Short mmCIF file of C-alpha atoms in Angstrom, two decimals:
data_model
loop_
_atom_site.label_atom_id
_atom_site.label_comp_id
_atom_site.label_asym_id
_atom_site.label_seq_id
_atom_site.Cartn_x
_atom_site.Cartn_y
_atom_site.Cartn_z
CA UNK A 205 0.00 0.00 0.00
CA UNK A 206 1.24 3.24 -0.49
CA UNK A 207 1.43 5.76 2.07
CA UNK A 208 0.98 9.97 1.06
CA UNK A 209 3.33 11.63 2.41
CA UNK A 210 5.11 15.67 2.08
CA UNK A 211 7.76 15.58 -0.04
CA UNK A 212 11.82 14.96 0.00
CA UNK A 213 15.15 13.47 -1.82
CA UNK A 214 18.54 11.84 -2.26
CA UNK A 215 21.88 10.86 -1.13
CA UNK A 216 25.38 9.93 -1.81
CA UNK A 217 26.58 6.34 -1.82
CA UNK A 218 30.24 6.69 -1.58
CA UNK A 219 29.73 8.04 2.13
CA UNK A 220 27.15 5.74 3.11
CA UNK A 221 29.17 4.81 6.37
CA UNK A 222 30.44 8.09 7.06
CA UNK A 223 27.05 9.38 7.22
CA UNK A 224 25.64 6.45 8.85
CA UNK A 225 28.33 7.45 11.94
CA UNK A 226 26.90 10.96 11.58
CA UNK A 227 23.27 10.40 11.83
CA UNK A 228 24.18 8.02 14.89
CA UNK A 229 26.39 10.70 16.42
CA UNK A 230 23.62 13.32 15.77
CA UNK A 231 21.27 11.31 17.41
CA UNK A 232 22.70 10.11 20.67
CA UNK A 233 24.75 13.29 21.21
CA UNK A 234 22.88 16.46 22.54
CA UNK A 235 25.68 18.60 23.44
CA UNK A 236 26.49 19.16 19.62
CA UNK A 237 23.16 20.38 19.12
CA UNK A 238 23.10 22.76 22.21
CA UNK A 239 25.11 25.54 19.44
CA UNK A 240 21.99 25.72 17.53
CA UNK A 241 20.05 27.58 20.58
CA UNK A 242 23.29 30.00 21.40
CA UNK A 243 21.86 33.42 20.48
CA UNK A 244 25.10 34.66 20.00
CA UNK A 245 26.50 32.04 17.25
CA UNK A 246 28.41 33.21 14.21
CA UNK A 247 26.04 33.34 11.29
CA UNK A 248 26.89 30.85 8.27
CA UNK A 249 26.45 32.55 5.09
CA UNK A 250 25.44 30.78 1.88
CA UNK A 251 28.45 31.27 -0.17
CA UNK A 252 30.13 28.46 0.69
CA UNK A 253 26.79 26.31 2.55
CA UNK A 254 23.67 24.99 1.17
CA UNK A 255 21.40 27.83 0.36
CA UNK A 256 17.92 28.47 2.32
CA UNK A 257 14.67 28.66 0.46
CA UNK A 258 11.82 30.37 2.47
CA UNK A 259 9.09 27.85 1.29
CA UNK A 260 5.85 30.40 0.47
CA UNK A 261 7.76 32.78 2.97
CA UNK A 262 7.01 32.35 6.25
CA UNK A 263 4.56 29.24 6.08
CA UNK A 264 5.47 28.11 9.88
CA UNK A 265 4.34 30.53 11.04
CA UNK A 266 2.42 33.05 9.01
CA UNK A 267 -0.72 32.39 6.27
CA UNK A 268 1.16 31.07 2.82
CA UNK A 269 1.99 33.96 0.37
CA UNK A 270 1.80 37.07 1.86
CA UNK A 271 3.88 39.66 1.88
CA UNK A 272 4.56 39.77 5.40
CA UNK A 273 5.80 36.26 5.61
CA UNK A 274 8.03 36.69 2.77
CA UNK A 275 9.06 39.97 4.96
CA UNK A 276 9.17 37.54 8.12
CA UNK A 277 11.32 34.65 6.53
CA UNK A 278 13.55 37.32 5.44
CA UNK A 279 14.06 38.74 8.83
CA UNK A 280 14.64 35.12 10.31
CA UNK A 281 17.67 35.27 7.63
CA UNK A 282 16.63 33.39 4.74
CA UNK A 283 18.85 33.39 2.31
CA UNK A 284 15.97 33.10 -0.78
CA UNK A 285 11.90 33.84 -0.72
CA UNK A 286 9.83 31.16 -2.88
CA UNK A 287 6.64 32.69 -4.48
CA UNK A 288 4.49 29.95 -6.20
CA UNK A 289 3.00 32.18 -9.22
CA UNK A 290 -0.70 31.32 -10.91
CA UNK A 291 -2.22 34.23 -13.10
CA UNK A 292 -5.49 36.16 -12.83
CA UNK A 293 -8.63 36.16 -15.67
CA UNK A 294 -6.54 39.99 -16.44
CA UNK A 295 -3.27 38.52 -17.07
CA UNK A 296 -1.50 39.75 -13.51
CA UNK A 297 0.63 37.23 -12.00
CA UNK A 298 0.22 37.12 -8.20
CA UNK A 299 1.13 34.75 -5.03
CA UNK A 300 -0.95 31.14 -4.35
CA UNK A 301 0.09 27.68 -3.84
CA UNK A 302 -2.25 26.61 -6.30
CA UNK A 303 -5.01 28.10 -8.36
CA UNK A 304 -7.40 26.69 -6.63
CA UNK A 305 -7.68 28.93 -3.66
CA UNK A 306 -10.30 27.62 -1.21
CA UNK A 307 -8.01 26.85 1.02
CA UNK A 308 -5.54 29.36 1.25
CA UNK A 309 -8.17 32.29 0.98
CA UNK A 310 -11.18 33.54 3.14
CA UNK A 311 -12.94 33.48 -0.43
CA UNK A 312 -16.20 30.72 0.90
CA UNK A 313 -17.15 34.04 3.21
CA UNK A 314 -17.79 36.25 0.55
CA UNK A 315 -21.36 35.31 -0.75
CA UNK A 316 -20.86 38.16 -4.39
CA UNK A 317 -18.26 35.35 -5.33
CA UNK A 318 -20.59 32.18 -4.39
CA UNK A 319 -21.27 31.74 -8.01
CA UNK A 320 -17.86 31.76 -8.88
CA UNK A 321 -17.37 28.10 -7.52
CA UNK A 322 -17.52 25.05 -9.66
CA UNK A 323 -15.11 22.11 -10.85
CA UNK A 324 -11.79 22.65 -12.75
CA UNK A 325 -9.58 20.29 -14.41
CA UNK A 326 -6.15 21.30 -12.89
CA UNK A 327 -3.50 18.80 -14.78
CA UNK A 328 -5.62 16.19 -15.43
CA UNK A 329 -7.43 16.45 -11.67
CA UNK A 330 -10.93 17.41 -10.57
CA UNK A 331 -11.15 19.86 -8.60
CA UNK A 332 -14.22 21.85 -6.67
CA UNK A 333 -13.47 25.72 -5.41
CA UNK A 334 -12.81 29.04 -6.90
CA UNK A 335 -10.06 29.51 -9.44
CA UNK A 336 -7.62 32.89 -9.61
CA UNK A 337 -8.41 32.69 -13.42
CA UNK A 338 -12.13 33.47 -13.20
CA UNK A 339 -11.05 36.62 -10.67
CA UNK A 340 -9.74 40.14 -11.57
CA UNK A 341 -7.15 41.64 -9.60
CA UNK A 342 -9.08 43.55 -8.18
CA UNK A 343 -11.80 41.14 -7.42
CA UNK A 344 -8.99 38.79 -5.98
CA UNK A 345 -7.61 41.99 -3.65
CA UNK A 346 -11.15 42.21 -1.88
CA UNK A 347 -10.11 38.78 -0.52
CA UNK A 348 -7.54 38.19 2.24
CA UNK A 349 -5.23 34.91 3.37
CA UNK A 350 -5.82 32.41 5.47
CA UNK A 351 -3.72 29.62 7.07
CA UNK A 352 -4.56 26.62 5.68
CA UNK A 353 -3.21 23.45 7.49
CA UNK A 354 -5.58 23.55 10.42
CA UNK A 355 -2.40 22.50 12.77
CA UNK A 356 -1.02 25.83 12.43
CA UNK A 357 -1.11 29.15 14.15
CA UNK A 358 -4.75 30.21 12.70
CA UNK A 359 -4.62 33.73 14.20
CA UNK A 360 -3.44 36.02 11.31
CA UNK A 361 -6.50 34.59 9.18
CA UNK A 362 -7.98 37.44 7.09
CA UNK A 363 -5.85 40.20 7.96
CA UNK A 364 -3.33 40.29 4.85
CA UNK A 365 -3.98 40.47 0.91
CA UNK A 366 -2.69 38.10 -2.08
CA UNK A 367 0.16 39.65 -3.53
CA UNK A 368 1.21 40.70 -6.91
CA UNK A 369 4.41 38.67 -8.01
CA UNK A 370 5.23 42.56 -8.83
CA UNK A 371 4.85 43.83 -5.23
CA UNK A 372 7.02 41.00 -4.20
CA UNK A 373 9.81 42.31 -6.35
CA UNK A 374 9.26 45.40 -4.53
CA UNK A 375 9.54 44.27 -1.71
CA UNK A 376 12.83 42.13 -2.43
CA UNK A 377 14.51 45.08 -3.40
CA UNK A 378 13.27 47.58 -0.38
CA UNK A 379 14.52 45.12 2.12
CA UNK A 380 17.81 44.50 0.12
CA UNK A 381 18.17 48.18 0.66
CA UNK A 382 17.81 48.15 4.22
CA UNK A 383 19.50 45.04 4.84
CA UNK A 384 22.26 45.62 2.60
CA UNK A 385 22.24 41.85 2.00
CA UNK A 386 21.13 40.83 -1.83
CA UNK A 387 18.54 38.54 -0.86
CA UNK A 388 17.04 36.00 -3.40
CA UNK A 389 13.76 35.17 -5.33
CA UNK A 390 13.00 31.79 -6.33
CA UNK A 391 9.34 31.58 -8.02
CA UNK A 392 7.67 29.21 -9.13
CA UNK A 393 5.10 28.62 -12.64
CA UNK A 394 2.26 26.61 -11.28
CA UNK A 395 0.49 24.68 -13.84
CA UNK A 396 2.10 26.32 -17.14
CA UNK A 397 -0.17 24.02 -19.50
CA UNK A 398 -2.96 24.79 -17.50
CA UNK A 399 -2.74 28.21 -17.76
CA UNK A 400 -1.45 28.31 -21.22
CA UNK A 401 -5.08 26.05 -22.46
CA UNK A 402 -7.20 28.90 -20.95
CA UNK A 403 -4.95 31.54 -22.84
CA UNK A 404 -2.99 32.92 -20.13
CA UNK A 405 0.94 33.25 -21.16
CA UNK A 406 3.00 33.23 -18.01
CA UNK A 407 6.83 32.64 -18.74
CA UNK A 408 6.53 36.21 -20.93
CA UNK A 409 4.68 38.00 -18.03
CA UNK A 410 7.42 36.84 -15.82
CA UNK A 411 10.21 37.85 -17.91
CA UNK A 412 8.62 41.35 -18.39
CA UNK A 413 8.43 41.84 -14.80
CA UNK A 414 12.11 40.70 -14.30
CA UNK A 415 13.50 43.20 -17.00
CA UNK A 416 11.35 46.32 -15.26
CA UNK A 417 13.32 45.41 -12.49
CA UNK A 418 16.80 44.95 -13.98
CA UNK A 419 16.23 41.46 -12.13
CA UNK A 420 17.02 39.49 -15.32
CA UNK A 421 20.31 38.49 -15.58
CA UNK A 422 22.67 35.75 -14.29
CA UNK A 423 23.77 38.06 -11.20
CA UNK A 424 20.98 38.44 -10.01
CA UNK A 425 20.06 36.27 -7.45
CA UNK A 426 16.92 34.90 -9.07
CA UNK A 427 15.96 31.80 -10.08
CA UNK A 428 12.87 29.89 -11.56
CA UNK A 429 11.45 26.55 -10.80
CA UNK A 430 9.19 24.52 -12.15
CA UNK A 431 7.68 20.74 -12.22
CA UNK A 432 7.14 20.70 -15.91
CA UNK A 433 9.69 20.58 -18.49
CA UNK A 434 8.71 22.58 -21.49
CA UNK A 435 8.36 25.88 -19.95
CA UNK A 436 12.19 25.31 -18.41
CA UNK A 437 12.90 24.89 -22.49
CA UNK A 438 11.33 27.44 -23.42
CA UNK A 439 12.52 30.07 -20.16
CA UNK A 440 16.32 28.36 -21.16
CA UNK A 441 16.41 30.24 -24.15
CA UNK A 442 15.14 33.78 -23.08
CA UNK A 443 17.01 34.34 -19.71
CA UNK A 444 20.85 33.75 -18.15
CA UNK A 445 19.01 33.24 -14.25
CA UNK A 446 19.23 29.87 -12.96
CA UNK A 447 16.59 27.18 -13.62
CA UNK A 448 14.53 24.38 -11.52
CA UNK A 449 13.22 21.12 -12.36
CA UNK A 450 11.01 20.09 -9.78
CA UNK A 451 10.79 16.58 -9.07
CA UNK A 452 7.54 15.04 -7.91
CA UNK A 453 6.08 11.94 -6.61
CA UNK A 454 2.52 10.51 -5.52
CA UNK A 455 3.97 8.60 -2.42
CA UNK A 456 6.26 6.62 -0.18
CA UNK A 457 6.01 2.34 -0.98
CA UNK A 458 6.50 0.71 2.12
CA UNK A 459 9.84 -0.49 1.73
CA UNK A 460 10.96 3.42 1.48
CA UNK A 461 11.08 3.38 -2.17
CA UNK A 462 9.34 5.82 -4.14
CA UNK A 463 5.82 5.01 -5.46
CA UNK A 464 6.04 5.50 -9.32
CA UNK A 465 2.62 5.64 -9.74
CA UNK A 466 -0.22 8.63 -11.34
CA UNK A 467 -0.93 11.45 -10.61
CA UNK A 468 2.55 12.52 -9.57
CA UNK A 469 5.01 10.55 -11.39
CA UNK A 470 5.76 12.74 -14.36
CA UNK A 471 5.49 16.39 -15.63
CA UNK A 472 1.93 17.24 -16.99
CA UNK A 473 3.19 18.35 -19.97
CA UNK A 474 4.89 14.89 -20.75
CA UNK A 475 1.58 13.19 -20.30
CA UNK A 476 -0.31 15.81 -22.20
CA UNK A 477 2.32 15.27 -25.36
CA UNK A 478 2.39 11.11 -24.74
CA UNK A 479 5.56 11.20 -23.67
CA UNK A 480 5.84 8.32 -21.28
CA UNK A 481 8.90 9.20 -19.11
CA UNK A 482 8.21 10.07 -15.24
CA UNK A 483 10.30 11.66 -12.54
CA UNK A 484 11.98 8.39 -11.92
CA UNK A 485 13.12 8.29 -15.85
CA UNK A 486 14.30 11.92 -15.48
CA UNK A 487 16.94 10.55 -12.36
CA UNK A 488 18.35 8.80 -14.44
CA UNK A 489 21.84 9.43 -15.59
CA UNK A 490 20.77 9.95 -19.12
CA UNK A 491 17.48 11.86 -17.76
CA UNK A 492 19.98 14.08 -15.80
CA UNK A 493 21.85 14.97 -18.96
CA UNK A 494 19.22 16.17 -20.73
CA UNK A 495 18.16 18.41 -17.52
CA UNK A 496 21.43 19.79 -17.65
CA UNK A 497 20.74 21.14 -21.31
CA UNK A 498 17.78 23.07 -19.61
CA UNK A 499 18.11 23.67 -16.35
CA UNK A 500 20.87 24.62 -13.51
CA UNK A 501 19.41 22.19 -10.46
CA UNK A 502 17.30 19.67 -9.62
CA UNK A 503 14.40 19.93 -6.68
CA UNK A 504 12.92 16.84 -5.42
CA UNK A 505 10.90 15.70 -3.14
CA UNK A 506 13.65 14.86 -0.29
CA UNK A 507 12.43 11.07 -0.15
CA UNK A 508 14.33 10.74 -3.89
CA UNK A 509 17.56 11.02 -1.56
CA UNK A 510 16.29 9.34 1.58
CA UNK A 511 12.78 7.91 2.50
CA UNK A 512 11.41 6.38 5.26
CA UNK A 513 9.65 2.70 5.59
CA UNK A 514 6.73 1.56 7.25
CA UNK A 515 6.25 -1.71 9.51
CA UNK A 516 3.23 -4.18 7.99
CA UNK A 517 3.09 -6.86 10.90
CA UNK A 518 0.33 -8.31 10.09
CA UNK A 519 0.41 -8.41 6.61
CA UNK A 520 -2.53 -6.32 5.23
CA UNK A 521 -0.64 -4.28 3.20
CA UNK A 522 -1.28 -0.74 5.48
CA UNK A 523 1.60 0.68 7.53
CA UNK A 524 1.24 0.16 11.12
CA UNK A 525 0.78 2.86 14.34
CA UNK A 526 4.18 1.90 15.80
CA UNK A 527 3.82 4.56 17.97
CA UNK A 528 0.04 3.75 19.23
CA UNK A 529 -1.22 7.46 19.34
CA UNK A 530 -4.16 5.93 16.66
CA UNK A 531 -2.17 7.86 14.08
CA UNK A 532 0.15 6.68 10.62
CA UNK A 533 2.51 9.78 9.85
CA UNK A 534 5.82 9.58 9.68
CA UNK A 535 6.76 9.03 13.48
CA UNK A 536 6.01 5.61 12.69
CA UNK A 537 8.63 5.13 9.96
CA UNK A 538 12.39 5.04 10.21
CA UNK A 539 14.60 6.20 7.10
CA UNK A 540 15.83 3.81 4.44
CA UNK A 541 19.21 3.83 3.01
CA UNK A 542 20.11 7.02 1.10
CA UNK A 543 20.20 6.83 -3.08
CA UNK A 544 22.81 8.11 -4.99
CA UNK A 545 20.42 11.00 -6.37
CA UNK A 546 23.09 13.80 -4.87
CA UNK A 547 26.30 11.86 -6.20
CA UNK A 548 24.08 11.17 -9.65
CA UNK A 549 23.15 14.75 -10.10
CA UNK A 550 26.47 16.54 -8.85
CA UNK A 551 27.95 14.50 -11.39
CA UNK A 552 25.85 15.77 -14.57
CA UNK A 553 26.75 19.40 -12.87
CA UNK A 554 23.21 19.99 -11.30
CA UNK A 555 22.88 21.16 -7.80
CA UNK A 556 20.50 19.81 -6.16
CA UNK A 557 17.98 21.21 -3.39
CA UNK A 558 15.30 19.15 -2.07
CA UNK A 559 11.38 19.91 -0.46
CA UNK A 560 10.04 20.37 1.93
CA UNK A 561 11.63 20.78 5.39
CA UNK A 562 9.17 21.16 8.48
CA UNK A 563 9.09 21.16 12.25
CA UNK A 564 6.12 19.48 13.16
CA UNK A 565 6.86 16.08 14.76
CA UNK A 566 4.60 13.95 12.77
CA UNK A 567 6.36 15.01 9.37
CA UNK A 568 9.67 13.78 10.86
CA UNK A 569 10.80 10.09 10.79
CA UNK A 570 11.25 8.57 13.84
CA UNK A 571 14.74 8.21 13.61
CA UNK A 572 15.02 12.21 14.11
CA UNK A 573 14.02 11.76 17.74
CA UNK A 574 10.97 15.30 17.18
CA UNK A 575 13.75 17.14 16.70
CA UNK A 576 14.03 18.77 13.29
CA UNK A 577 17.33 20.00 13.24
CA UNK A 578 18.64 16.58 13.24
CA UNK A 579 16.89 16.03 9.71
CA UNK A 580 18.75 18.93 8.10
CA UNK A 581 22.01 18.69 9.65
CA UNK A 582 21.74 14.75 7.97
CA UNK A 583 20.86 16.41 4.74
CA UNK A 584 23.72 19.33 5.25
CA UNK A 585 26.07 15.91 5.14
CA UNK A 586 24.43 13.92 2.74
CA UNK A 587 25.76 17.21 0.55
CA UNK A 588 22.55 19.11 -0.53
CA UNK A 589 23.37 22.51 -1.99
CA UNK A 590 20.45 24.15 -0.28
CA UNK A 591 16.75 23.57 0.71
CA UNK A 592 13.03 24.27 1.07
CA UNK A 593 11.75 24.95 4.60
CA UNK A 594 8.36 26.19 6.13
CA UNK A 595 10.57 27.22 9.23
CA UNK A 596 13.76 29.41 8.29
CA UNK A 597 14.89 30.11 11.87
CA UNK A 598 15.18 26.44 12.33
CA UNK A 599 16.98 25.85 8.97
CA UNK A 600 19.16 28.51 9.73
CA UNK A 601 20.18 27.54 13.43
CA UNK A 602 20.85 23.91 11.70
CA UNK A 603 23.09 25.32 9.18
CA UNK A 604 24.80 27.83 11.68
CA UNK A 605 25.72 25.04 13.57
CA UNK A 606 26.37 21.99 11.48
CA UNK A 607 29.06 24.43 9.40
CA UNK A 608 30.80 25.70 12.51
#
């Protein structure tokens, strides 16, 4: 059976015992985590150390998307801000997850847009809500954010907008101003084909918005991500930033492995053209080749470098509640042996940096003991260049004191 689970990736086989000794070591020895709560630690830069993403800003702690958690992630020192772009029915390319925003807006309270729900194909998916295509901007700016995994601080609900991927931009280069540091932007194209069938062009939009800004070039701290492939193509031959191929998956098998099955297993725009390669295909070391003719690094899901297996005692197929809380997540796993994804990629010259880091206990495998810095200071040795996190701070006091 296969069990959903947030995503991950990779690992290096050569140092399989080294990092075996870490982990161990990380796990059984306290004291060498006690730097990570010292207030007055050097920082780690990420000139020479993996690179922090600030996954939809501030997520940990602030609704997904606004402009005060990409304000707040910066202030908690992340080194990038990751803005997931869809478009509006005008053309205006603004901050959600998805374009589906049910969830991640107070939108269901607002009975003039009641007749604005209905079901959407979104990659080959139904879906029931309200879409960002059928609003304008300025329809979508009566509407405000809302948190929306219900475990999460729910207190900020309905008190900031949905931002323009333009007011981002001005806001990345205010607060490079003031903090004199030249803080990144990593967006993302949700759903390119998706857009592109109902007529909306968003690579060229993008682009346009990077030029006003003098934001286009390979200096400039940007770069763009994306789970499909032809976009990447297409972006490859208009612009010197770096480039993302996101690597996605529907799910964990059992035995740790990943679960090469639909919805997730390939780009959307592969199965829209036939093409029958999936994410596992693209890993491979003539996959990774032809990345590298497109793209800069590689983001997966951080179970393509390690995963974590379930326990099926009594042979039904379903993982078991190890832990007995009446509960599967992933405190009831322990992590499988690491692949060779970071060796693979480093070796075609891609970077890699993997999704999605988080604190809460039940997205960490048991082996990590609750404690999340233990996951990326594993993933700081298993040699990632950088990462996604919903918590900065956290990724930050890892780094800050893995590197020392």
């Amino acid at each position: 059976m296969t069990i959903q689970l947030s995503h991950s990736k990779r690992f290096h086989a050569s140092r399989r015992n080294r990092f075996g000794i870490v982990l161990g070591a990380l796990l059984c020895a306290p004291l060498f985590l006690t730097a990570c709560e010292d207030d007055d630690e050097e920082q780690v830069t990420s000139e020479d150390h993996p690179i922090i993403f600030a996954h939809r800003g501030a997520s940990g702690y602030l609704p997904d998307h606004t402009l005060e958690g990409y304000e707040k992630a910066i202030e908690l020192g992340a080194d990038y801000i990751e803005p997931d772009l869809v478009m509006t029915k005008d053309g205006i390319l603004v901050s959600r997850h998805e374009p589906n925003i049910t969830t991640t807006t107070n939108v269901k309270d607002h009975p003039e847009f009641a007749d604005r729900k209905k079901t959407m194909i979104v990659d080959g998916i139904e879906e029931e809500g309200w879409f960002v295509s059928d609003f304008t901007l300025a329809e979508l700016k009566t509407l405000k954010a809302v948190q929306p995994l219900a475990e999460r601080d729910q207190s900020h609900n309905g008190k900031f907008d949905v931002p323009t991927f333009e007011e981002i931009l001005q806001l990345l280069i205010a607060q490079r101003s003031e903090t004199g540091r030249k803080i990144g932007i990593i967006p993302e194209l949700k759903h390119s084909t998706y857009h592109q069938d109902l007529g909306l062009e968003m690579e060229d939009e993008l682009l346009r918005l990077l030029d006003k800004y003098s934001l286009n070039s390979a200096d400039s701290n940007v770069i763009i991500q994306s789970f499909e492939v032809a976009n990447l193509k297409y972006l490859n031959s208009k612009t010197e930033v770096q480039l993302v191929q996101l690597i996605d998956a529907s799910g964990l098998k059992l035995d740790g492995t990943i679960d090469n099955v639909p919805p997730l297993n390939q780009p959307y725009d592969f199965e829209v053209n036939g093409d029958n390669r999936t994410y596992l295909d693209m890993l491979t070391s003539a996959g990774l080749a032809e990345i590298k003719t497109y793209a800069d690094i590689i983001g997966p899901w951080k179970a393509y470098i390690v995963g974590s297996k379930g326990t099926d005692a009594n042979g039904d197929g379903k993982a078991d509640d190890v832990t007995g809380d009446g509960l599967v997540d992933e405190r009831d796993r322990t992590l499988a042996e690491p692949t060779t994804l970071i060796t693979d990629a480093h070796q075609a010259g891609l970077k890699v940096v993997p999704f999605t880091f988080r604190n809460e206990p039940r997205r960490l495998a048991s082996d990590y003991q609750n404690d999340p810095v233990k996951e990326y200071q594993y993933f700081f040795e298993l040699g990632v260049d950088g990462l996604f996190t919903d918590f900065t701070d956290t990724a930050i006091k890892a780094r800050n004191a893995y590197y020392q």
